[in-house]
Amino acid sequence: PALLVLDDAARCRCGVEACDSSPVEEMDCTVYDHDGAFPAKIQVRRCTRCPRKSRMAAGPDLGGLGLFNHNNSTVLSHALLNKYDTQLSAGETPFNAFCTAVDREYAMYGSQLPFMSADRFRTAWFAFMGVQECQDGYTCELCGAVPEVVLVDGVTVGYPKRRKTRSLRPPTHTCKASPVRRDVKPAKK
């Protein structure tokens, strides 16, 4: 749609719900879909908690339209985000490679606008994943749904060194507080 209408679920990024007494404003945004991007308008209400200078606003949820409102100026379709998720789980596609491929598809399909940068897409994708209910159907016959130990083979989502924090470490990292599992043996070569 050319106009993304404010809904009852409108919230600012700070978490405050939209105040009905604030006037509805329209601002420019870009909608990114799996086959092209186009300019649109989005209805917002200024946030009553955030400093006025910050220009933060409560925008519509858009989930019912199959869209993810990242920040009121960048809106991504669930189809696009799920496309990356599918490629990531099937072949560990890096963000840069995915963004390059999508940008080429946009050119091939005659998109009104080019695709966003890899950094911007990465930020939006992690924000999208942060609000998803990520579950799987795994249940161990002996341990149930929450086994004490889970072994996996590899890292699907990497992170750049600049995003490293004290608590963000690769799954292979060990320290003095790491549990020792004496009954787990490495695979024989």
GROMACS .gro file of C-alpha atoms in nm:
model
  189
    1PRO     CA    1   0.000   0.000   0.000
    2ALA     CA    2   0.105   0.357  -0.068
    3LEU     CA    3  -0.013   0.465   0.280
    4LEU     CA    4   0.062   0.254   0.589
    5VAL     CA    5  -0.213   0.345   0.834
    6LEU     CA    6  -0.163   0.383   1.208
    7ASP     CA    7  -0.321   0.099   1.407
    8ASP     CA    8  -0.414   0.026   1.769
    9ALA     CA    9  -0.083  -0.155   1.828
   10ALA     CA   10   0.126   0.157   1.751
   11ARG     CA   11   0.431   0.190   1.975
   12CYS     CA   12   0.749   0.393   1.981
   13ARG     CA   13   1.084   0.209   1.985
   14CYS     CA   14   1.113   0.310   2.352
   15GLY     CA   15   0.805   0.093   2.421
   16VAL     CA   16   0.547   0.366   2.486
   17GLU     CA   17   0.209   0.321   2.317
   18ALA     CA   18   0.084   0.595   2.086
   19CYS     CA   19  -0.105   0.870   2.267
   20ASP     CA   20  -0.447   0.931   2.107
   21SER     CA   21  -0.419   1.302   2.189
   22SER     CA   22  -0.110   1.342   1.968
   23PRO     CA   23  -0.191   1.438   1.608
   24VAL     CA   24  -0.142   1.180   1.334
   25GLU     CA   25   0.140   1.275   1.099
   26GLU     CA   26   0.251   1.121   0.770
   27MET     CA   27   0.616   1.065   0.695
   28ASP     CA   28   0.808   0.913   0.405
   29CYS     CA   29   0.924   0.554   0.426
   30THR     CA   30   1.061   0.285   0.196
   31VAL     CA   31   0.900  -0.058   0.169
   32TYR     CA   32   1.141  -0.337   0.077
   33ASP     CA   33   0.983  -0.654  -0.063
   34HIS     CA   34   1.141  -0.970  -0.204
   35ASP     CA   35   1.130  -0.838  -0.562
   36GLY     CA   36   1.156  -0.460  -0.530
   37ALA     CA   37   1.139  -0.150  -0.313
   38PHE     CA   38   0.909   0.149  -0.340
   39PRO     CA   39   0.847   0.477  -0.158
   40ALA     CA   40   0.538   0.502   0.062
   41LYS     CA   41   0.391   0.711   0.341
   42ILE     CA   42   0.345   0.592   0.699
   43GLN     CA   43   0.122   0.740   0.968
   44VAL     CA   44   0.287   0.810   1.304
   45ARG     CA   45   0.225   0.991   1.630
   46ARG     CA   46   0.511   1.169   1.808
   47CYS     CA   47   0.627   0.988   2.121
   48THR     CA   48   0.526   1.161   2.443
   49ARG     CA   49   0.816   1.012   2.643
   50CYS     CA   50   1.112   1.064   2.410
   51PRO     CA   51   1.272   1.410   2.386
   52ARG     CA   52   1.098   1.615   2.116
   53LYS     CA   53   1.435   1.683   1.954
   54SER     CA   54   1.479   1.308   1.887
   55ARG     CA   55   1.173   1.306   1.658
   56MET     CA   56   1.086   0.955   1.778
   57ALA     CA   57   0.737   0.845   1.686
   58ALA     CA   58   0.495   0.558   1.742
   59GLY     CA   59   0.424   0.380   1.417
   60PRO     CA   60   0.192   0.098   1.312
   61ASP     CA   61   0.280  -0.266   1.378
   62LEU     CA   62   0.200  -0.376   1.018
   63GLY     CA   63   0.237  -0.748   1.103
   64GLY     CA   64  -0.117  -0.810   0.979
   65LEU     CA   65  -0.007  -0.685   0.635
   66GLY     CA   66   0.296  -0.916   0.629
   67LEU     CA   67   0.530  -0.622   0.692
   68PHE     CA   68   0.788  -0.543   0.959
   69ASN     CA   69   0.808  -0.177   1.060
   70HIS     CA   70   1.174  -0.144   1.153
   71ASN     CA   71   1.189   0.226   1.237
   72ASN     CA   72   0.902   0.405   1.059
   73SER     CA   73   1.128   0.487   0.766
   74THR     CA   74   1.237   0.133   0.676
   75VAL     CA   75   0.964  -0.129   0.628
   76LEU     CA   76   1.047  -0.482   0.516
   77SER     CA   77   0.815  -0.757   0.398
   78HIS     CA   78   0.804  -1.080   0.593
   79ALA     CA   79   0.863  -1.254   0.257
   80LEU     CA   80   1.199  -1.077   0.222
   81LEU     CA   81   1.306  -1.148   0.582
   82ASN     CA   82   1.193  -1.510   0.557
   83LYS     CA   83   1.381  -1.542   0.228
   84TYR     CA   84   1.703  -1.458   0.407
   85ASP     CA   85   1.615  -1.690   0.696
   86THR     CA   86   1.556  -1.975   0.450
   87GLN     CA   87   1.884  -1.912   0.266
   88LEU     CA   88   2.072  -1.879   0.593
   89SER     CA   89   1.947  -2.209   0.729
   90ALA     CA   90   2.004  -2.389   0.397
   91GLY     CA   91   2.348  -2.261   0.312
   92GLU     CA   92   2.480  -2.015   0.570
   93THR     CA   93   2.443  -1.717   0.335
   94PRO     CA   94   2.638  -1.411   0.456
   95PHE     CA   95   2.450  -1.080   0.475
   96ASN     CA   96   2.670  -0.920   0.207
   97ALA     CA   97   2.608  -1.201  -0.041
   98PHE     CA   98   2.234  -1.196   0.022
   99CYS     CA   99   2.214  -0.817  -0.017
  100THR     CA  100   2.416  -0.827  -0.340
  101ALA     CA  101   2.186  -1.098  -0.481
  102VAL     CA  102   1.870  -0.909  -0.380
  103ASP     CA  103   2.005  -0.584  -0.527
  104ARG     CA  104   2.066  -0.766  -0.858
  105GLU     CA  105   1.714  -0.912  -0.846
  106TYR     CA  106   1.576  -0.563  -0.784
  107ALA     CA  107   1.759  -0.439  -1.096
  108MET     CA  108   1.634  -0.737  -1.297
  109TYR     CA  109   1.271  -0.680  -1.189
  110GLY     CA  110   1.293  -0.302  -1.248
  111SER     CA  111   1.259  -0.193  -0.884
  112GLN     CA  112   1.187   0.175  -0.827
  113LEU     CA  113   1.463   0.186  -0.563
  114PRO     CA  114   1.785  -0.011  -0.501
  115PHE     CA  115   1.817  -0.252  -0.210
  116MET     CA  116   1.952  -0.128   0.121
  117SER     CA  117   2.310  -0.172   0.245
  118ALA     CA  118   2.416  -0.495   0.414
  119ASP     CA  119   2.465  -0.315   0.748
  120ARG     CA  120   2.114  -0.173   0.737
  121PHE     CA  121   1.963  -0.509   0.639
  122ARG     CA  122   2.159  -0.687   0.914
  123THR     CA  123   2.026  -0.442   1.174
  124ALA     CA  124   1.668  -0.485   1.049
  125TRP     CA  125   1.694  -0.865   1.032
  126PHE     CA  126   1.824  -0.895   1.389
  127ALA     CA  127   1.547  -0.658   1.505
  128PHE     CA  128   1.293  -0.879   1.325
  129MET     CA  129   1.438  -1.194   1.480
  130GLY     CA  130   1.425  -1.025   1.821
  131VAL     CA  131   1.045  -1.009   1.805
  132GLN     CA  132   0.992  -1.356   1.658
  133GLU     CA  133   0.891  -1.651   1.864
  134CYS     CA  134   1.174  -1.883   1.764
  135GLN     CA  135   1.090  -2.240   1.852
  136ASP     CA  136   1.152  -2.579   1.712
  137GLY     CA  137   0.978  -2.908   1.750
  138TYR     CA  138   1.276  -3.084   1.903
  139THR     CA  139   1.204  -3.307   2.199
  140CYS     CA  140   1.441  -3.570   2.333
  141GLU     CA  141   1.269  -3.897   2.415
  142LEU     CA  142   1.471  -3.925   2.736
  143CYS     CA  143   1.518  -3.561   2.848
  144GLY     CA  144   1.204  -3.391   2.718
  145ALA     CA  145   1.191  -3.044   2.560
  146VAL     CA  146   1.483  -2.897   2.759
  147PRO     CA  147   1.781  -3.135   2.756
  148GLU     CA  148   2.077  -3.052   2.978
  149VAL     CA  149   2.322  -3.076   2.685
  150VAL     CA  150   2.264  -2.996   2.318
  151LEU     CA  151   2.536  -3.060   2.059
  152VAL     CA  152   2.528  -2.870   1.731
  153ASP     CA  153   2.758  -2.861   1.432
  154GLY     CA  154   2.863  -2.508   1.351
  155VAL     CA  155   2.756  -2.148   1.381
  156THR     CA  156   2.480  -2.032   1.151
  157VAL     CA  157   2.475  -1.662   1.235
  158GLY     CA  158   2.813  -1.501   1.277
  159TYR     CA  159   2.882  -1.157   1.413
  160PRO     CA  160   3.143  -0.898   1.327
  161LYS     CA  161   3.424  -0.829   1.573
  162ARG     CA  162   3.301  -0.471   1.632
  163ARG     CA  163   2.976  -0.609   1.783
  164LYS     CA  164   3.159  -0.825   2.037
  165THR     CA  165   3.065  -0.767   2.398
  166ARG     CA  166   3.173  -0.931   2.722
  167SER     CA  167   2.886  -1.178   2.705
  168LEU     CA  168   2.885  -1.243   2.327
  169ARG     CA  169   3.122  -1.530   2.255
  170PRO     CA  170   3.141  -1.814   2.004
  171PRO     CA  171   2.973  -2.134   2.123
  172THR     CA  172   3.313  -2.305   2.143
  173HIS     CA  173   3.448  -2.056   2.399
  174THR     CA  174   3.532  -2.206   2.737
  175CYS     CA  175   3.627  -2.046   3.066
  176LYS     CA  176   3.678  -2.148   3.431
  177ALA     CA  177   3.301  -2.144   3.487
  178SER     CA  178   3.229  -2.369   3.186
  179PRO     CA  179   3.066  -2.699   3.282
  180VAL     CA  180   3.274  -3.013   3.234
  181ARG     CA  181   3.080  -3.302   3.084
  182ARG     CA  182   3.284  -3.613   3.154
  183ASP     CA  183   3.028  -3.840   2.986
  184VAL     CA  184   3.052  -3.657   2.650
  185LYS     CA  185   3.326  -3.794   2.430
  186PRO     CA  186   3.460  -3.635   2.109
  187ALA     CA  187   3.383  -3.816   1.784
  188LYS     CA  188   3.635  -4.077   1.672
  189LYS     CA  189   3.828  -3.986   1.360
   0.00000   0.00000   0.00000
